[in-house]
DNA sequence: TTGAAAGCGCTAACAC
DNA sequence: GTGTTAGCGCTTTCAA
């Protein structure tokens, strides 16, 4: 910057004013032009760190994720967070902890030392967590998770609406006898999606038949194993707790010679690209709004959006393909 | 830091020395203790940015990725890069461009302004690229991609060794008539894996039968459609260009009533978790070493590792499951 | 309309 | 052993 000033024959203060296009600064057209020329001439780039130091308060937002490597989900959260952060002139500092508490602490310490404006603490599936102590020291928003006492603002997927949506898709296709393969794992997803399923049936005036609700491990295996009972139940449509279960169900159905969607309609949940878009037939499902979760996270961190309840629920939209 | 100095009754220089545990600095036990107490007392955290400013040269490494959101692969590169960077006291600045050149330029500019030590430029699948101009201004290493003229150091998967490994797995299981479903897309993966397949057969003294090499789109659909021809070929084993093709082949095989691995063995490539580990039977495959790619990338960036050819090839290990 | 100078939090050379 | 001081690159009064 000094060099630029020298080259343009002005002071560093003037350079600062023109490169930042300071509002209340009257700079002569001539000086301004000379500075701009010098800038390109010398290939000058401001030093963001020095700027931060002198202004106090950086433009960093920290994002700590527990499973960047193992699922595509974290990637979408990062993507959403980053787009939104950039939009407001912030930059993401990402740390991957793979669930290790020590790493997590180091990561957060490192972020604090880098003067992050705030931290987004995210998990790869929606759940309740206990928040690490260090986070008390900094503005934090929970993404895809929440604290028991609600002491931190959180952004989560709207599981119930998602379950309702999935069921409604099936209802809209004319089905009345709709099975639901729920997960065996206690989680907001389990209770929320079930509540949504119930709500949708009720809204359609269909009486809930408990024998149509099954439990299975939330993997392919679970869906596969449930197939015989689905077939016996006389259901004409199945809402699966997630896409992987649906994939297992596909396997079972195929072995039994039952066609999708002609003989039975299938609805998934999660919209896991590699699976949903590419099984045969492509799976209709409900998307987990990871991108939006990340984006909304930075919005609440920056105070641009908020929710009285401290728990912002993001809608899970239906993704129609060919299994319904 | 001033506060700590005051509280401990010493100078800031002394504080600096003890918090950084400076080697050639003789500090009295007493003073050291007082400083440490003051540090915890006041909850002092060094300002990493100020440190950077004063030392010149930051501890940031930039990682620009083209598809964080759409594949789990980028996540693994990030993870590997981050672990390795941390090991050397560096921190990752991540930017996701989703292939958009403008975004990419902004991202790189932002990194430069943050004084990154260097940049890792990565793509989600192995390919040749033309490197953006800005990267001339900074130490760069290409990860999972390479420049035509080899002007930048690159770290890529060893496709040929991978193809050889996959074929050897099948050979080791006693197969002699091994089909290969290659991709239709020109790429290092296509030529490399084929070369590896050839090399493995040759090393086993098996004459190459060109009619056993098929071409298919690198998706489920491609694998599915190739099934009839595989069946006609009389092959007892199939090496698929990737896991998705294998997944499609599974579908075709199942419909034809052919069992894996009893009637035919299948080998994939990529080790795409969601697919490979969960199809039925679990798919044996060869892993793309994304984690290692990221880690090796920072190593060469930091000058810890290098390759005369400017193209470091990382091994693709076999992952044995139940399809062979 | 422009420039001088103080200060952001820290390190490093050197003096004491 | 420990303190003084001069920067690091920038912003921001305030004076000229």
XYZ file of C-alpha atoms (C1' of nucleotides) in Angstrom:
680
model
C 0.000 0.000 0.000
C 2.884 2.269 0.709
C 4.223 1.479 -2.713
C 0.944 2.359 -4.296
C 0.900 5.629 -2.404
C 4.380 6.433 -3.525
C 3.700 5.507 -7.133
C 0.590 7.640 -7.177
C 2.273 10.462 -5.324
C -0.264 10.488 -2.513
C -0.416 9.317 1.083
C -1.463 5.910 2.287
C -4.544 7.453 3.770
C -5.640 8.551 0.352
C -4.998 5.135 -1.067
C -7.047 3.590 1.687
C -9.881 5.931 0.862
C -9.984 5.194 -2.804
C -9.559 1.437 -2.628
C -12.352 1.216 -0.107
C -14.435 3.737 -1.917
C -15.094 5.473 1.359
C -18.401 7.325 1.350
C -17.555 10.538 3.157
C -14.222 11.068 1.470
C -13.676 13.756 -1.081
C -10.827 12.714 -3.311
C -9.811 14.648 -6.383
C -10.596 12.940 -9.632
C -7.006 13.211 -10.554
C -5.630 11.651 -7.400
C -8.211 8.898 -7.557
C -7.254 8.030 -11.072
C -3.557 7.969 -10.241
C -4.193 5.665 -7.333
C -6.290 3.295 -9.396
C -3.625 3.139 -12.023
C -0.945 2.437 -9.484
C -3.099 -0.313 -8.021
C -3.372 -2.240 -11.252
C 0.178 -1.385 -12.201
C 1.582 -2.869 -9.046
C -1.005 -5.630 -8.782
C -1.835 -4.414 -5.325
C -4.068 -6.505 -3.092
C -5.238 -5.290 0.277
C -4.181 -7.416 3.215
C -7.410 -8.599 4.737
C -5.746 -9.539 7.981
C -4.247 -6.132 8.551
C -7.581 -4.616 7.792
C -9.228 -6.844 10.335
C -6.653 -5.984 12.910
C -7.058 -2.306 12.527
C -10.827 -2.389 12.343
C -11.280 -4.901 15.106
C -13.768 -7.646 14.328
C -12.974 -9.983 11.478
C -15.027 -11.250 8.601
C -14.584 -14.875 9.467
C -17.343 -17.265 10.319
C -16.331 -20.622 11.698
C -18.114 -23.779 10.665
C -17.463 -26.892 12.629
C -18.867 -30.083 11.147
C -18.800 -33.586 12.513
C -18.759 -35.538 9.291
C -17.538 -33.722 6.247
C -15.882 -36.811 4.937
C -18.499 -39.449 5.369
C -21.623 -37.965 3.906
C -22.498 -35.559 1.163
C -24.761 -33.783 3.624
C -22.071 -31.782 5.359
C -20.944 -30.588 1.973
C -24.294 -29.051 1.297
C -24.352 -27.330 4.642
C -20.935 -25.885 3.894
C -22.041 -24.823 0.484
C -25.115 -23.052 1.760
C -23.245 -21.423 4.598
C -20.527 -20.255 2.297
C -22.790 -18.748 -0.314
C -24.677 -16.843 2.312
C -21.528 -15.772 4.152
C -19.968 -14.443 0.973
C -23.068 -12.542 0.211
C -22.410 -10.568 3.347
C -18.690 -10.268 2.903
C -17.749 -13.077 5.235
C -15.448 -15.972 4.721
C -15.810 -19.495 6.075
C -13.268 -21.181 8.243
C -14.099 -24.861 8.112
C -13.138 -27.520 10.587
C -13.957 -31.160 10.393
C -14.019 -33.043 13.646
C -15.351 -36.475 12.720
C -16.992 -36.465 16.106
C -13.789 -36.276 18.101
C -14.189 -33.999 21.117
C -10.513 -33.121 21.409
C -10.296 -32.155 17.769
C -13.450 -30.188 18.221
C -11.979 -28.194 21.053
C -8.846 -27.468 19.127
C -10.867 -26.441 16.151
C -12.959 -24.044 18.129
C -9.924 -22.632 19.908
C -8.295 -22.058 16.580
C -11.346 -20.261 15.332
C -11.497 -18.085 18.379
C -7.862 -17.159 17.900
C -8.707 -16.159 14.400
C -11.277 -13.805 15.776
C -14.251 -15.406 14.111
C -17.357 -13.341 14.179
C -19.291 -16.400 15.264
C -19.513 -20.144 14.936
C -21.870 -22.504 13.172
C -21.854 -25.839 14.919
C -23.296 -28.496 12.678
C -24.025 -32.208 12.709
C -24.740 -34.411 9.757
C -28.026 -35.683 11.003
C -30.654 -33.934 13.017
C -30.287 -34.594 16.719
C -30.041 -33.232 20.205
C -26.528 -32.493 21.398
C -24.756 -31.182 24.421
C -22.867 -28.120 23.393
C -19.125 -27.976 24.130
C -18.261 -25.499 26.852
C -15.988 -23.323 24.777
C -18.906 -22.234 22.692
C -20.142 -20.149 25.597
C -17.437 -17.685 24.710
C -18.699 -16.947 21.262
C -21.805 -16.288 19.247
C -22.960 -19.693 18.158
C -25.771 -21.124 16.144
C -26.557 -24.795 15.973
C -27.189 -26.244 12.548
C -29.082 -29.493 12.094
C -28.943 -30.042 15.835
C -30.161 -28.380 18.987
C -29.408 -28.099 22.671
C -31.741 -29.556 25.261
C -32.197 -26.298 27.105
C -32.520 -24.295 23.932
C -29.809 -21.966 25.119
C -28.407 -21.593 21.627
C -30.336 -20.591 18.557
C -30.772 -23.579 16.273
C -31.729 -24.243 12.681
C -33.221 -27.643 11.930
C -35.213 -29.424 9.244
C -38.942 -29.519 9.730
C -39.353 -33.263 10.124
C -43.040 -33.203 10.742
C -43.822 -31.126 7.690
C -41.526 -33.461 5.749
C -43.429 -36.517 6.889
C -46.668 -34.839 6.031
C -45.427 -33.896 2.600
C -44.229 -37.407 1.820
C -47.546 -38.849 2.823
C -49.475 -36.250 0.907
C -47.601 -37.110 -2.261
C -48.858 -40.659 -1.920
C -52.343 -39.531 -1.009
C -52.429 -37.236 -4.015
C -51.656 -40.227 -6.231
C -54.823 -41.826 -4.947
C -53.423 -44.180 -2.322
C -55.385 -44.823 0.829
C -53.584 -47.737 2.342
C -50.146 -46.301 2.983
C -47.531 -48.144 4.985
C -44.759 -46.343 6.847
C -41.410 -47.960 7.530
C -40.050 -45.893 10.378
C -36.580 -46.145 11.871
C -35.845 -47.983 15.096
C -33.514 -45.205 16.228
C -35.007 -42.647 18.595
C -34.526 -39.253 16.995
C -36.344 -36.112 15.972
C -36.640 -37.694 12.542
C -38.428 -40.709 13.935
C -41.008 -38.844 15.943
C -41.365 -35.949 13.547
C -41.911 -37.979 10.409
C -44.377 -40.223 12.169
C -46.306 -37.214 13.415
C -46.371 -35.873 9.876
C -47.618 -39.182 8.512
C -50.399 -39.214 11.080
C -51.320 -35.624 10.410
C -51.555 -36.159 6.675
C -53.791 -39.208 7.016
C -55.977 -37.462 9.482
C -56.303 -34.410 7.272
C -57.494 -36.735 4.524
C -60.004 -38.377 6.784
C -58.243 -41.712 6.711
C -58.232 -43.658 9.870
C -54.795 -44.498 11.146
C -54.086 -48.215 10.938
C -51.298 -48.954 13.399
C -50.527 -52.237 11.688
C -49.264 -50.264 8.720
C -46.431 -48.728 10.708
C -43.266 -50.810 10.688
C -39.909 -50.420 12.340
C -36.628 -51.151 10.640
C -33.012 -50.242 10.867
C -32.455 -47.164 8.768
C -30.357 -48.937 6.148
C -30.871 -50.955 3.019
C -30.961 -54.115 5.066
C -33.863 -52.804 7.117
C -35.923 -52.010 4.055
C -35.146 -55.331 2.465
C -36.162 -57.313 5.517
C -39.430 -55.494 5.892
C -40.557 -56.316 2.379
C -42.518 -59.505 3.195
C -44.535 -57.765 5.860
C -45.226 -54.861 3.538
C -46.500 -57.275 0.940
C -48.763 -59.009 3.451
C -50.169 -55.755 4.731
C -51.965 -55.031 1.509
C -50.532 -51.524 1.348
C -50.493 -49.937 -2.099
C -47.897 -47.391 -1.169
C -44.969 -47.168 1.225
C -43.393 -44.155 2.833
C -39.864 -45.090 3.877
C -38.001 -43.419 6.670
C -35.142 -42.717 4.306
C -33.802 -43.377 0.835
C -31.580 -46.202 1.942
C -34.501 -48.080 3.388
C -36.331 -47.453 0.142
C -33.383 -48.863 -1.741
C -33.518 -52.043 0.316
C -37.241 -52.236 -0.226
C -36.644 -51.937 -3.966
C -34.394 -54.988 -3.751
C -37.000 -56.969 -1.881
C -39.771 -55.910 -4.168
C -37.796 -56.803 -7.248
C -37.090 -60.252 -5.908
C -40.763 -60.717 -5.234
C -41.576 -59.616 -8.758
C -43.494 -56.582 -7.582
C -43.134 -53.514 -9.764
C -42.619 -49.913 -8.692
C -44.685 -47.858 -9.116
C -47.233 -49.981 -11.036
C -47.876 -52.439 -8.216
C -46.759 -50.364 -5.294
C -45.670 -46.759 -4.880
C -42.605 -45.858 -2.867
C -41.663 -42.599 -1.264
C -38.251 -42.029 0.337
C -36.790 -39.318 2.533
C -33.458 -37.437 2.524
C -32.993 -37.105 -1.212
C -29.615 -38.700 -1.162
C -28.552 -38.007 -4.747
C -26.443 -41.086 -5.449
C -29.307 -43.264 -4.403
C -32.536 -41.515 -5.154
C -31.717 -40.199 -8.584
C -30.200 -43.414 -9.796
C -32.100 -46.416 -8.572
C -34.552 -47.885 -10.986
C -37.064 -46.353 -11.151
C -35.713 -43.041 -9.828
C -37.025 -42.536 -6.341
C -39.518 -39.857 -5.383
C -38.540 -38.519 -2.025
C -38.487 -35.557 0.318
C -35.331 -33.492 0.515
C -33.483 -32.632 3.651
C -32.725 -28.937 3.121
C -29.042 -28.996 4.015
C -28.086 -26.121 1.799
C -30.795 -23.989 3.299
C -29.818 -25.089 6.775
C -26.323 -23.754 6.250
C -27.527 -20.544 4.684
C -30.144 -19.917 7.348
C -27.492 -20.645 9.948
C -25.339 -17.754 8.878
C -28.380 -15.564 8.552
C -29.329 -16.070 12.153
C -25.714 -15.753 13.188
C -25.565 -12.371 11.513
C -28.836 -11.394 13.103
C -30.613 -11.219 9.783
C -33.208 -13.763 10.687
C -34.468 -15.168 13.919
C -37.074 -17.265 15.544
C -38.688 -16.525 18.890
C -38.591 -20.186 19.788
C -34.866 -20.304 19.166
C -35.466 -23.144 16.798
C -35.902 -22.267 13.191
C -37.507 -25.049 11.191
C -36.659 -25.276 7.525
C -39.097 -26.876 5.111
C -38.353 -30.226 3.496
C -39.619 -30.070 -0.083
C -40.899 -33.018 -2.093
C -38.747 -34.218 -4.970
C -40.814 -36.017 -7.564
C -39.215 -38.710 -9.637
C -40.751 -41.929 -10.825
C -41.617 -44.168 -7.916
C -45.079 -42.803 -7.168
C -2.003 -9.320 25.976
C -1.267 -5.999 27.575
C -3.736 -6.873 30.266
C -2.006 -10.124 30.942
C 1.318 -8.331 31.147
C -0.110 -5.844 33.570
C -1.751 -8.504 35.703
C 1.443 -10.508 35.845
C 3.552 -7.453 36.413
C 5.731 -8.068 33.404
C 6.122 -6.691 29.892
C 4.273 -7.807 26.838
C 7.481 -9.218 25.455
C 7.725 -11.548 28.379
C 4.150 -12.625 27.927
C 4.816 -13.299 24.278
C 7.773 -15.417 25.211
C 5.982 -17.573 27.696
C 2.800 -18.119 25.734
C 4.833 -19.143 22.728
C 7.247 -21.096 24.815
C 10.079 -19.492 22.948
C 13.172 -21.699 22.824
C 15.992 -19.224 23.387
C 14.224 -17.215 26.036
C 15.240 -17.362 29.644
C 12.299 -16.514 31.774
C 12.311 -16.764 35.553
C 10.187 -19.531 36.935
C 8.364 -17.003 38.983
C 7.548 -14.677 36.132
C 6.521 -17.602 33.967
C 4.124 -18.824 36.600
C 2.604 -15.404 37.112
C 2.057 -15.049 33.403
C 0.427 -18.421 33.098
C -1.888 -17.634 35.941
C -2.832 -14.334 34.445
C -3.521 -16.059 31.152
C -6.053 -18.446 32.574
C -7.407 -15.818 34.924
C -8.184 -13.443 32.110
C -9.067 -16.159 29.641
C -6.519 -14.726 27.287
C -6.331 -15.985 23.726
C -3.639 -14.874 21.343
C -4.871 -13.083 18.254
C -3.699 -15.248 15.402
C -4.222 -12.501 12.883
C -2.001 -10.026 14.682
C 0.602 -12.706 14.988
C 0.469 -13.338 11.278
C 0.762 -9.655 10.544
C 3.798 -9.193 12.616
C 5.507 -12.344 11.470
C 4.639 -11.938 7.850
C 3.359 -15.076 6.161
C 0.169 -16.579 7.501
C -0.769 -20.074 8.447
C -3.633 -20.315 6.020
C -3.890 -22.766 3.207
C -6.633 -22.196 0.685
C -8.604 -25.088 -0.714
C -10.799 -24.444 -3.686
C -13.109 -27.255 -4.651
C -15.510 -27.496 -7.529
C -18.156 -29.718 -6.011
C -18.300 -29.818 -2.275
C -22.018 -30.059 -2.315
C -22.691 -32.703 -4.859
C -20.394 -35.536 -3.962
C -18.931 -36.999 -0.838
C -15.559 -37.010 -2.568
C -14.753 -33.368 -2.031
C -15.463 -33.895 1.635
C -12.777 -36.478 1.880
C -10.271 -34.266 0.133
C -11.084 -31.510 2.588
C -10.771 -33.866 5.470
C -7.393 -35.155 4.389
C -6.101 -31.699 3.616
C -7.287 -30.399 6.919
C -5.780 -33.129 9.021
C -2.458 -32.712 7.336
C -2.580 -28.927 7.473
C -3.332 -28.952 11.177
C -0.502 -31.298 11.767
C 1.774 -28.544 10.553
C -0.001 -25.705 12.258
C -1.965 -24.547 9.265
C -5.617 -23.807 8.904
C -7.817 -24.393 5.885
C -9.741 -21.716 4.128
C -12.322 -23.521 2.026
C -14.123 -22.220 -1.002
C -16.696 -24.005 -3.029
C -17.127 -22.916 -6.582
C -19.467 -25.458 -8.107
C -17.559 -25.005 -11.308
C -18.362 -21.330 -11.735
C -15.354 -19.414 -13.034
C -16.400 -16.068 -11.611
C -16.934 -17.519 -8.177
C -13.626 -19.222 -8.520
C -11.838 -15.998 -9.227
C -13.461 -14.271 -6.308
C -12.583 -17.158 -4.084
C -8.971 -17.105 -5.063
C -8.789 -13.338 -4.742
C -10.233 -13.610 -1.277
C -7.665 -16.193 -0.349
C -4.853 -14.077 -1.664
C -6.091 -11.158 0.371
C -6.000 -13.388 3.387
C -2.385 -14.051 2.680
C -2.712 -17.767 2.200
C 0.521 -19.621 2.194
C -0.612 -21.488 -0.879
C -3.612 -22.920 -2.646
C -4.883 -26.417 -3.256
C -6.997 -26.462 -6.372
C -9.143 -29.557 -6.475
C -11.727 -31.196 -8.672
C -14.098 -33.946 -7.734
C -13.054 -36.304 -10.448
C -9.688 -36.843 -11.961
C -9.199 -34.795 -15.109
C -7.091 -32.382 -17.065
C -7.876 -28.723 -16.488
C -6.734 -25.343 -17.583
C -5.574 -23.481 -14.562
C -7.086 -20.060 -13.853
C -4.653 -17.224 -14.418
C -4.723 -15.856 -10.903
C -3.067 -18.974 -9.641
C 0.174 -17.823 -11.234
C 0.495 -15.406 -8.372
C 0.604 -18.013 -5.683
C 2.032 -21.377 -4.764
C -0.483 -23.859 -6.067
C -0.864 -27.580 -6.139
C -3.476 -29.358 -8.179
C -5.407 -32.079 -6.443
C -7.226 -34.776 -8.405
C -6.509 -32.870 -11.584
C -3.535 -31.718 -13.595
C -2.501 -29.098 -16.105
C -1.638 -30.032 -19.681
C 1.796 -28.495 -19.554
C 2.559 -29.820 -16.125
C 3.424 -26.348 -14.953
C 1.884 -26.943 -11.563
C 2.641 -29.826 -9.263
C -0.274 -32.220 -9.153
C -1.485 -35.063 -6.980
C -3.706 -37.635 -8.655
C -4.994 -41.153 -8.112
C -3.025 -43.915 -9.754
C -5.697 -45.127 -12.145
C -3.576 -47.728 -13.799
C -2.513 -49.362 -10.580
C -6.165 -49.220 -9.519
C -7.292 -51.030 -12.649
C -4.597 -53.592 -12.148
C -5.563 -54.109 -8.527
C -9.222 -54.594 -9.364
C -8.385 -57.153 -11.999
C -5.943 -58.935 -9.747
C -8.604 -59.352 -7.108
C -10.708 -61.204 -9.635
C -7.746 -63.190 -10.888
C -6.846 -64.174 -7.355
C -10.334 -65.584 -6.926
C -9.597 -67.910 -9.811
C -11.347 -66.113 -12.629
C -9.850 -66.215 -16.102
C -12.604 -64.820 -18.209
C -12.978 -61.326 -16.852
C -15.120 -58.710 -18.535
C -14.472 -54.994 -18.160
C -17.235 -52.427 -18.460
C -15.340 -49.244 -19.182
C -16.806 -45.766 -19.363
C -17.616 -44.031 -22.610
C -16.200 -40.765 -21.326
C -12.631 -39.932 -22.337
C -10.678 -39.400 -19.134
C -7.590 -40.496 -17.282
C -9.822 -42.987 -15.502
C -10.871 -44.565 -18.756
C -7.423 -45.024 -20.216
C -5.699 -45.727 -16.910
C -8.075 -48.404 -15.682
C -8.054 -50.113 -19.044
C -4.278 -50.112 -19.078
C -4.300 -51.619 -15.607
C -6.765 -54.298 -16.657
C -4.560 -55.196 -19.612
C -1.429 -55.240 -17.505
C -2.959 -57.547 -14.919
C -4.164 -60.046 -17.519
C -0.850 -59.986 -19.247
C 1.035 -60.529 -16.024
C -1.129 -63.590 -15.457
C -0.427 -64.893 -18.907
C -4.013 -64.502 -20.023
C -4.552 -63.390 -23.536
C -6.561 -60.243 -23.835
C -9.967 -60.851 -25.398
C -11.153 -57.540 -26.809
C -14.727 -58.774 -26.930
C -14.748 -58.732 -23.158
C -14.285 -54.984 -22.987
C -17.565 -53.101 -23.045
C -18.401 -49.418 -23.052
C -21.186 -47.916 -21.052
C -22.202 -44.613 -19.565
C -20.694 -44.384 -16.128
C -24.040 -44.592 -14.316
C -26.423 -47.244 -13.081
C -28.224 -47.160 -16.356
C -25.052 -48.007 -18.224
C -24.375 -51.036 -16.078
C -27.936 -52.223 -16.299
C -28.025 -52.013 -20.058
C -24.801 -53.887 -20.475
C -26.023 -56.896 -18.514
C -27.333 -58.946 -21.462
C -24.047 -58.659 -23.298
C -22.119 -59.584 -20.177
C -24.248 -62.672 -19.817
C -23.690 -63.664 -23.426
C -19.956 -63.160 -23.179
C -19.528 -66.074 -20.870
C -17.487 -63.999 -18.431
C -17.360 -65.334 -14.877
C -16.320 -62.010 -13.431
C -16.846 -58.346 -14.245
C -14.720 -55.362 -13.424
C -16.905 -52.270 -13.584
C -15.603 -48.833 -14.297
C -17.240 -47.565 -11.151
C -19.583 -48.519 -8.332
C -22.603 -46.996 -9.957
C -22.156 -49.101 -13.030
C -21.794 -52.090 -10.732
C -25.007 -51.140 -9.044
C -26.827 -51.095 -12.366
C -25.276 -54.407 -13.251
C -26.561 -55.805 -9.967
C -30.062 -54.799 -10.987
C -29.713 -56.452 -14.354
C -28.221 -59.569 -12.882
C -30.918 -59.879 -10.289
C -33.612 -59.617 -12.910
C -31.902 -62.326 -14.899
C -31.756 -64.518 -11.823
C -27.970 -64.532 -11.789
C -26.412 -64.501 -8.337
C -23.436 -62.471 -7.118
C -20.864 -63.773 -6.394
C -21.927 -67.410 -6.828
C -22.670 -67.182 -10.539
C -20.623 -64.131 -11.371
C -18.148 -62.005 -9.468
C -18.331 -58.222 -9.569
C -15.690 -55.671 -8.810
C -16.427 -51.942 -8.666
C -14.283 -48.849 -8.517
C -14.463 -45.619 -6.450
C -15.630 -47.107 -3.167
C -18.606 -44.859 -2.949
C -19.736 -45.674 0.586
C -23.479 -45.260 0.211
C -23.466 -47.645 -2.675
C -20.665 -50.112 -2.223
C -21.145 -50.880 1.425
C -24.882 -51.255 1.209
C -25.918 -52.962 -1.949
C -26.653 -56.639 -1.628
C -24.207 -58.294 -1.503
C -21.809 -55.558 -0.381
C -19.609 -54.618 -3.281
C -15.906 -55.319 -3.444
C -14.223 -52.384 -5.068
C -11.131 -50.256 -5.348
C -11.010 -47.031 -3.397
C -10.262 -43.638 -4.827
C -7.866 -42.229 -2.226
C -9.458 -38.838 -1.769
C -8.360 -38.401 1.798
C -4.792 -39.171 0.839
C -5.048 -36.874 -2.161
C -5.898 -33.975 0.102
C -3.222 -34.838 2.613
C -0.536 -35.345 -0.010
C -1.622 -32.081 -1.591
C -0.733 -30.080 1.482
C 2.453 -32.032 1.886
C 3.693 -31.069 -1.515
C 2.470 -27.534 -0.989
C 4.571 -27.316 2.150
C 7.507 -28.820 0.325
C 7.452 -31.937 2.461
C 6.998 -34.261 -0.419
C 7.563 -34.001 -4.111
C 7.727 -35.837 -7.326
C 10.220 -35.161 -10.103
C 7.529 -35.692 -12.696
C 5.353 -33.060 -11.053
C 2.605 -35.600 -10.874
C 2.370 -37.579 -7.716
C 0.283 -40.715 -8.115
C -1.496 -42.015 -5.069
C -2.342 -45.683 -4.782
C -5.920 -46.928 -5.019
C -6.307 -49.771 -2.543
C -8.664 -52.712 -2.902
C -11.646 -52.848 -0.572
C -12.877 -56.379 -0.144
C -16.497 -56.989 0.602
C -18.698 -59.777 -0.639
C -19.109 -59.597 -4.388
C -16.029 -61.575 -5.389
C -9.061 17.663 -0.911
C -5.216 15.545 1.259
C -1.710 14.060 4.725
C 0.331 12.969 9.462
C 0.057 10.150 13.024
C -1.854 7.042 16.384
C -3.167 2.566 17.126
C -5.010 -2.532 16.190
C -2.214 -7.129 18.952
C 1.728 -9.175 18.341
C 6.938 -10.413 17.471
C 11.836 -9.744 17.400
C 16.047 -7.309 17.974
C 18.466 -5.398 21.186
C 19.348 -2.914 25.314
C 19.641 -3.171 30.148
C 16.137 -12.586 32.954
C 13.251 -8.880 31.372
C 11.853 -4.540 29.218
C 11.896 -1.101 25.171
C 10.906 -0.270 20.871
C 10.180 -0.556 16.093
C 7.579 -2.372 12.890
C 3.694 -5.703 10.277
C -0.405 -3.203 6.636
C -4.191 -0.987 7.362
C -7.980 2.532 9.120
C -9.286 6.647 11.094
C -9.423 10.835 13.432
C -7.883 15.406 12.971
C -5.208 19.128 11.191
C -3.648 21.519 7.299
